[in-house]
Short mmCIF file of C-alpha atoms and ligand atoms in Angstrom, two decimals:
data_model
loop_
_atom_site.label_atom_id
_atom_site.label_comp_id
_atom_site.label_asym_id
_atom_site.label_seq_id
_atom_site.Cartn_x
_atom_site.Cartn_y
_atom_site.Cartn_z
CA UNK A 1 -57.71 108.54 115.29
CA UNK A 2 -59.07 106.99 118.51
CA UNK A 3 -59.37 109.15 121.62
CA UNK A 4 -56.22 109.23 123.74
CA UNK A 5 -56.18 107.19 126.93
CA UNK A 6 -56.10 109.61 129.87
CA UNK A 7 -53.48 108.40 132.32
CA UNK A 8 -55.23 109.18 135.57
CA UNK A 9 -52.49 109.74 138.14
CA UNK A 10 -55.00 110.70 140.80
CA UNK A 11 -56.69 107.33 140.88
CA UNK A 12 -53.48 105.33 140.36
CA UNK A 13 -51.92 107.23 143.27
CA UNK A 14 -55.01 106.66 145.44
CA UNK A 15 -54.64 102.91 144.84
CA UNK A 16 -50.95 102.99 145.81
CA UNK A 17 -51.70 105.00 148.96
CA UNK A 18 -54.47 102.59 149.95
CA UNK A 19 -52.11 99.65 149.50
CA UNK A 20 -49.39 101.45 151.52
CA UNK A 21 -51.91 102.15 154.30
CA UNK A 22 -52.57 98.41 154.64
CA UNK A 23 -48.86 97.61 154.68
CA UNK A 24 -48.15 100.32 157.25
CA UNK A 25 -50.99 99.03 159.45
CA UNK A 26 -49.53 95.53 159.25
CA UNK A 27 -46.06 96.79 160.16
CA UNK A 28 -47.56 98.51 163.19
CA UNK A 29 -49.54 95.44 164.19
CA UNK A 30 -46.76 92.92 163.75
CA UNK A 31 -43.65 94.93 164.64
CA UNK A 32 -44.96 97.90 166.63
CA UNK A 33 -43.23 100.28 164.20
CA UNK A 34 -44.80 103.35 162.62
CA UNK A 35 -42.77 104.63 159.66
CA UNK A 36 -41.90 108.29 160.21
CA UNK A 37 -41.51 110.79 157.39
CA UNK A 38 -40.21 114.31 157.88
CA UNK A 39 -40.13 117.37 155.64
CA UNK A 40 -38.00 120.45 156.14
CA UNK A 41 -39.44 123.62 154.63
CA UNK A 42 -37.28 126.74 154.54
CA UNK A 43 -38.98 130.04 153.73
CA UNK A 44 -42.49 130.83 152.63
CA UNK A 45 -42.66 129.99 148.91
CA UNK A 46 -46.43 129.49 148.36
CA UNK A 47 -46.04 126.50 145.97
CA UNK A 48 -43.63 124.75 148.38
CA UNK A 49 -46.06 125.33 151.26
CA UNK A 50 -48.83 123.60 149.29
CA UNK A 51 -46.56 120.66 148.33
CA UNK A 52 -45.44 120.18 151.93
CA UNK A 53 -49.03 120.36 153.24
CA UNK A 54 -50.18 117.79 150.66
CA UNK A 55 -47.30 115.46 151.51
CA UNK A 56 -48.01 115.64 155.26
CA UNK A 57 -51.74 115.04 154.70
CA UNK A 58 -51.17 112.01 152.44
CA UNK A 59 -48.61 110.61 154.89
CA UNK A 60 -50.98 110.90 157.86
CA UNK A 61 -53.85 109.35 155.88
CA UNK A 62 -51.69 106.33 155.01
CA UNK A 63 -50.75 105.86 158.69
CA UNK A 64 -47.22 107.27 158.57
CA UNK A 65 -46.01 109.56 161.33
CA UNK A 66 -45.49 112.91 159.57
CA UNK A 67 -43.16 115.57 160.96
CA UNK A 68 -42.80 119.04 159.52
CA UNK A 69 -40.12 121.52 160.48
CA UNK A 70 -40.32 125.06 159.16
CA UNK A 71 -37.42 127.50 159.17
CA UNK A 72 -37.68 131.17 158.17
CA UNK A 73 -36.46 132.36 154.75
CA UNK A 74 -33.60 134.05 156.63
CA UNK A 75 -32.32 130.73 158.06
CA UNK A 76 -28.58 130.22 157.71
CA UNK A 77 -27.03 127.19 156.02
CA UNK A 78 -25.77 126.08 159.44
CA UNK A 79 -29.32 126.06 160.84
CA UNK A 80 -30.58 124.05 157.85
CA UNK A 81 -27.71 121.56 158.18
CA UNK A 82 -28.41 121.25 161.92
CA UNK A 83 -32.03 120.26 161.22
CA UNK A 84 -30.88 117.72 158.63
CA UNK A 85 -28.49 116.27 161.22
CA UNK A 86 -31.35 116.10 163.77
CA UNK A 87 -33.45 114.14 161.23
CA UNK A 88 -30.48 111.84 160.48
CA UNK A 89 -30.12 111.04 164.19
CA UNK A 90 -33.81 110.64 165.02
CA UNK A 91 -34.78 106.95 165.15
CA UNK A 92 -38.48 107.80 164.70
CA UNK A 93 -37.76 109.27 161.25
CA UNK A 94 -37.22 106.64 158.55
CA UNK A 95 -37.26 108.94 155.53
CA UNK A 96 -37.17 112.69 155.00
CA UNK A 97 -36.70 115.38 152.43
CA UNK A 98 -35.72 118.99 152.24
CA UNK A 99 -38.24 120.87 150.12
CA UNK A 100 -36.54 122.69 147.24
CA UNK A 101 -35.89 125.43 146.26
CA UNK A 102 -33.86 126.72 149.20
CA UNK A 103 -33.14 130.42 149.79
CA UNK A 104 -30.03 131.74 148.02
CA UNK A 105 -27.84 131.84 151.15
CA UNK A 106 -28.20 128.05 151.52
CA UNK A 107 -26.23 125.76 149.21
CA UNK A 108 -28.77 123.09 148.17
CA UNK A 109 -26.06 120.62 147.11
CA UNK A 110 -24.33 120.85 150.49
CA UNK A 111 -27.69 120.21 152.18
CA UNK A 112 -28.53 117.21 149.97
CA UNK A 113 -25.03 115.81 150.58
CA UNK A 114 -25.71 115.98 154.34
CA UNK A 115 -28.81 113.75 154.14
CA UNK A 116 -28.18 110.19 155.36
CA UNK A 117 -28.57 108.11 152.13
CA UNK A 118 -30.44 105.51 154.20
CA UNK A 119 -33.11 108.14 154.99
CA UNK A 120 -33.08 109.88 151.59
CA UNK A 121 -36.79 109.61 150.70
CA UNK A 122 -36.32 111.83 147.62
CA UNK A 123 -33.39 109.79 146.28
CA UNK A 124 -31.43 112.98 145.57
CA UNK A 125 -28.24 112.01 147.46
CA UNK A 126 -25.34 111.32 145.10
CA UNK A 127 -24.90 107.83 146.62
CA UNK A 128 -28.45 106.85 145.68
CA UNK A 129 -28.16 108.60 142.30
CA UNK A 130 -25.04 106.51 141.61
CA UNK A 131 -26.72 103.25 142.62
CA UNK A 132 -29.75 104.03 140.44
CA UNK A 133 -27.59 105.06 137.47
CA UNK A 134 -25.59 101.84 137.67
CA UNK A 135 -28.67 99.65 138.13
CA UNK A 136 -27.59 98.56 141.62
CA UNK A 137 -30.71 99.46 143.61
CA UNK A 138 -30.75 102.71 145.57
CA UNK A 139 -33.65 105.06 146.18
CA UNK A 140 -35.28 106.09 142.91
CA UNK A 141 -36.56 109.69 143.00
CA UNK A 142 -40.33 109.80 143.43
CA UNK A 143 -41.31 111.72 140.28
CA UNK A 144 -39.49 109.38 137.84
CA UNK A 145 -40.95 106.38 139.71
CA UNK A 146 -44.40 107.90 139.24
CA UNK A 147 -43.73 108.60 135.54
CA UNK A 148 -42.80 104.95 134.96
CA UNK A 149 -45.93 103.68 136.69
CA UNK A 150 -48.04 105.96 134.47
CA UNK A 151 -46.24 104.82 131.31
CA UNK A 152 -46.90 101.19 132.30
CA UNK A 153 -50.66 101.90 132.22
CA UNK A 154 -50.31 102.42 128.48
CA UNK A 155 -47.27 100.29 127.58
CA UNK A 156 -46.80 96.83 128.97
CA UNK A 157 -43.72 96.25 126.87
CA UNK A 158 -41.28 99.10 126.29
CA UNK A 159 -38.31 97.24 124.79
CA UNK A 160 -37.16 98.79 121.53
CA UNK A 161 -39.42 101.84 121.78
CA UNK A 162 -38.04 105.31 121.12
CA UNK A 163 -38.23 107.38 124.31
CA UNK A 164 -37.49 111.10 124.43
CA UNK A 165 -37.08 112.93 127.73
CA UNK A 166 -37.07 116.72 127.50
CA UNK A 167 -35.19 118.04 130.54
CA UNK A 168 -32.02 116.75 132.22
CA UNK A 169 -32.42 117.68 135.87
CA UNK A 170 -30.95 115.32 138.45
CA UNK A 171 -34.35 115.00 140.13
CA UNK A 172 -36.53 114.25 137.10
CA UNK A 173 -35.03 114.16 133.58
CA UNK A 174 -31.87 112.10 134.14
CA UNK A 175 -33.33 109.41 136.43
CA UNK A 176 -36.40 109.05 134.19
CA UNK A 177 -34.12 108.51 131.20
CA UNK A 178 -32.19 105.87 133.18
CA UNK A 179 -35.37 104.02 134.11
CA UNK A 180 -36.51 104.05 130.47
CA UNK A 181 -33.11 102.70 129.45
CA UNK A 182 -33.51 99.94 132.01
CA UNK A 183 -36.76 99.04 130.22
CA UNK A 184 -34.69 98.72 127.01
CA UNK A 185 -36.05 101.83 125.33
CA UNK A 186 -33.79 103.74 122.93
CA UNK A 187 -33.48 106.95 124.93
CA UNK A 188 -32.78 110.51 123.84
CA UNK A 189 -32.39 113.28 126.41
CA UNK A 190 -33.13 116.77 125.07
CA UNK A 191 -32.44 120.07 126.86
CA UNK A 192 -32.23 123.81 126.36
CA UNK A 193 -29.29 123.49 123.95
CA UNK A 194 -30.91 120.79 121.80
CA UNK A 195 -31.51 121.79 118.18
CA UNK A 196 -34.89 121.29 116.53
CA UNK A 197 -36.68 119.98 119.58
CA UNK A 198 -39.87 119.43 117.60
CA UNK A 199 -38.32 116.84 115.31
CA UNK A 200 -36.58 115.10 118.23
CA UNK A 201 -39.91 114.93 120.08
CA UNK A 202 -41.68 113.63 116.97
CA UNK A 203 -39.53 110.47 117.06
CA UNK A 204 -40.87 109.50 120.47
CA UNK A 205 -43.13 106.55 121.17
CA UNK A 206 -42.80 107.69 124.79
CA UNK A 207 -42.37 111.42 125.37
CA UNK A 208 -41.63 112.79 128.84
CA UNK A 209 -41.66 116.58 129.23
CA UNK A 210 -39.90 117.84 132.37
CA UNK A 211 -38.99 121.38 131.44
CA UNK A 212 -40.92 123.98 133.42
CA UNK A 213 -42.09 125.95 130.35
CA UNK A 214 -45.86 126.15 130.03
CA UNK A 215 -47.24 124.41 126.91
CA UNK A 216 -43.83 124.29 125.19
CA UNK A 217 -44.64 120.94 123.54
CA UNK A 218 -47.23 121.45 120.81
CA UNK A 219 -49.61 118.95 119.27
CA UNK A 220 -47.63 118.79 116.03
CA UNK A 221 -44.52 117.72 117.99
CA UNK A 222 -46.21 114.47 118.94
CA UNK A 223 -46.02 111.21 117.01
CA UNK A 224 -49.53 109.83 116.50
CA UNK A 225 -50.25 107.23 119.17
CA UNK A 226 -47.35 108.29 121.46
CA UNK A 227 -47.50 108.01 125.23
CA UNK A 228 -47.07 111.53 126.63
CA UNK A 229 -46.05 112.16 130.24
CA UNK A 230 -46.27 115.80 131.30
CA UNK A 231 -44.25 116.52 134.43
CA UNK A 232 -44.41 120.31 134.22
CA UNK A 233 -46.27 122.48 136.70
CA UNK A 234 -46.49 126.05 135.45
CA UNK A 235 -48.68 128.82 136.77
CA UNK A 236 -50.02 131.05 133.99
CA UNK A 237 -51.26 134.53 134.84
CA UNK A 238 -54.71 135.11 133.34
CA UNK A 239 -54.89 138.74 134.51
CA UNK A 240 -57.31 140.24 137.02
CA UNK A 241 -55.63 138.33 139.85
CA UNK A 242 -56.51 134.99 138.25
CA UNK A 243 -54.15 132.21 137.24
CA UNK A 244 -54.20 128.59 136.18
CA UNK A 245 -51.83 125.64 136.25
CA UNK A 246 -50.67 124.16 132.95
CA UNK A 247 -48.15 121.48 132.07
CA UNK A 248 -45.21 121.58 129.66
CA UNK A 249 -47.47 120.11 126.97
CA UNK A 250 -50.30 121.94 125.16
CA UNK A 251 -52.83 119.41 126.39
CA UNK A 252 -55.79 120.35 124.15
CA UNK A 253 -53.64 119.88 121.04
CA UNK A 254 -51.71 116.84 122.27
CA UNK A 255 -54.75 114.86 123.40
CA UNK A 256 -55.92 114.75 119.76
CA UNK A 257 -52.69 113.09 118.58
CA UNK A 258 -51.34 111.05 121.51
CA UNK A 259 -52.27 107.46 122.24
CA UNK A 260 -52.14 108.16 125.98
CA UNK A 261 -51.49 111.32 127.96
CA UNK A 262 -51.29 112.57 131.55
CA UNK A 263 -53.42 115.57 132.53
CA UNK A 264 -52.07 118.50 134.56
CA UNK A 265 -53.13 118.61 137.31
CA UNK A 266 -54.04 115.03 138.16
CA UNK A 267 -51.24 113.17 136.36
CA UNK A 268 -47.66 113.05 137.62
CA UNK A 269 -48.20 115.29 140.70
CA UNK A 270 -50.25 112.86 142.81
CA UNK A 271 -47.94 110.00 141.80
CA UNK A 272 -44.93 111.87 143.16
CA UNK A 273 -46.48 111.97 146.63
CA UNK A 274 -47.54 108.31 146.56
CA UNK A 275 -44.05 107.23 145.43
CA UNK A 276 -42.43 109.35 148.12
CA UNK A 277 -44.41 107.45 150.75
CA UNK A 278 -43.50 104.18 149.04
CA UNK A 279 -39.81 105.11 149.24
CA UNK A 280 -40.17 105.94 152.94
CA UNK A 281 -41.80 102.60 153.74
CA UNK A 282 -39.05 100.86 151.77
CA UNK A 283 -36.36 102.74 153.76
CA UNK A 284 -38.11 101.86 157.01
CA UNK A 285 -38.15 98.16 156.08
CA UNK A 286 -34.52 98.12 155.00
CA UNK A 287 -33.57 99.77 158.31
CA UNK A 288 -35.42 96.96 160.10
CA UNK A 289 -33.81 94.39 157.79
CA UNK A 290 -37.17 93.03 156.64
CA UNK A 291 -39.03 92.68 153.35
CA UNK A 292 -41.87 95.06 152.51
CA UNK A 293 -44.91 93.70 154.41
CA UNK A 294 -47.78 92.40 152.29
CA UNK A 295 -51.20 94.03 152.42
P1 NAP B 301 -35.21 122.09 136.11
O1 NAP B 301 -34.24 121.57 137.11
O2 NAP B 301 -35.36 123.56 135.95
O3 NAP B 301 -34.80 121.46 134.69
C1 NAP B 301 -35.46 121.85 133.54
C2 NAP B 301 -34.82 121.18 132.35
O4 NAP B 301 -35.51 121.65 131.17
C3 NAP B 301 -33.35 121.53 132.15
O5 NAP B 301 -32.64 120.36 131.84
C4 NAP B 301 -33.34 122.52 130.99
O6 NAP B 301 -32.23 122.40 130.14
C5 NAP B 301 -34.55 122.08 130.21
N1 NAP B 301 -35.12 123.19 129.43
C6 NAP B 301 -35.41 124.43 129.84
N2 NAP B 301 -35.91 125.15 128.83
C7 NAP B 301 -35.92 124.35 127.75
C8 NAP B 301 -36.33 124.52 126.42
N3 NAP B 301 -36.82 125.67 125.97
N4 NAP B 301 -36.19 123.48 125.57
C9 NAP B 301 -35.70 122.29 126.01
N5 NAP B 301 -35.32 122.07 127.28
C10 NAP B 301 -35.42 123.09 128.13
O7 NAP B 301 -36.67 121.54 136.37
P2 NAP B 301 -37.18 120.14 137.02
O8 NAP B 301 -36.95 120.18 138.49
O9 NAP B 301 -36.68 118.99 136.24
O10 NAP B 301 -38.74 120.32 136.79
C11 NAP B 301 -39.30 120.44 135.49
C12 NAP B 301 -40.78 120.78 135.62
O11 NAP B 301 -41.42 119.71 136.31
C13 NAP B 301 -41.11 122.02 136.43
O12 NAP B 301 -42.28 122.61 135.89
C14 NAP B 301 -41.42 121.48 137.82
O13 NAP B 301 -42.28 122.34 138.55
C15 NAP B 301 -42.10 120.20 137.46
N6 NAP B 301 -42.04 119.17 138.49
C16 NAP B 301 -43.19 118.50 138.75
C17 NAP B 301 -43.20 117.48 139.65
C18 NAP B 301 -44.48 116.75 139.88
O14 NAP B 301 -44.60 116.06 140.88
N7 NAP B 301 -45.44 116.85 138.95
C19 NAP B 301 -42.04 117.11 140.32
C20 NAP B 301 -40.85 117.76 140.01
C21 NAP B 301 -40.85 118.80 139.08
P3 NAP B 301 -30.72 122.78 130.62
O15 NAP B 301 -30.28 121.64 131.48
O16 NAP B 301 -29.98 122.89 129.35
O17 NAP B 301 -30.83 124.07 131.38
#
């Protein structure tokens, strides 16, 4: 069996960010507009803090105007909703997101519902979810967009392929399944109540794992030659104060069987950030009523 192709999300994302930087510079030059992206972080979850920092850094590097608002973990739902409303009304902000998870006293659905769909960089608002599900445009969530770009590195043509998505979250599993369906794959969505996950997974020419359970998917679950996209980010405690990040797929086993596979880290994660910026530029252009500028 030939070595699996490593789907390098880091370098693909760097290429997208470089292209976005040129487009943003052109928008500035020709229209005098700098696309603004804002992130609301509530509380002090260490992983969320890292994600938000990485997003702001990537945004600034690509020429966007990043804005970060932090509220304490004790913030009330009213305070969170007020910040969302401020973002909705701020003409300098073209796209924004509320970093999840939110503290228990804040209803995440109510907050997502309050985001102006025209500024919904994450594509989590039900209006955008509906448009995406019915193939009528809308903002596609960044992680599924990134997954599709990675799959395309290995599969130019997806029509007729068996695709299995493990996980049915609104942010990752469901929209990824919809995008695979749009590519004419035969799509199965598996979840915590699915029976005999291993044999479902083994059918997949394209296997997407978005579960949040470290190394759940074993090498023997993978069809030889399959394209494997590992969305999971799981911190494993190694003892003695040490830990490491693993995906939902047992990489060392899977890499021996798969035709192509994403590493963790360095696969889907960097693509999520690049696609988030892409969504924000797209929202900025549609607000201005113009096409995406060329490089
Ligand atoms: P989520 O909302 O918790 O959804 C997890 C899904 O996995 C659910 O549909 C759940 O099924 C299913 N599941 C849980 N245990 C299972 C099992 N033993 N067998 C089969 N299915 C099982 O998580 P998410 O937001 O989709 O995120 C999934 C993972 O991706 C997490 O590790 C997250 O950190 C990571 N993530 C990474 C990125 C990135 O940029 N790389 C972005 C987003 C998320 P039920 O619906 O039946 O409960």
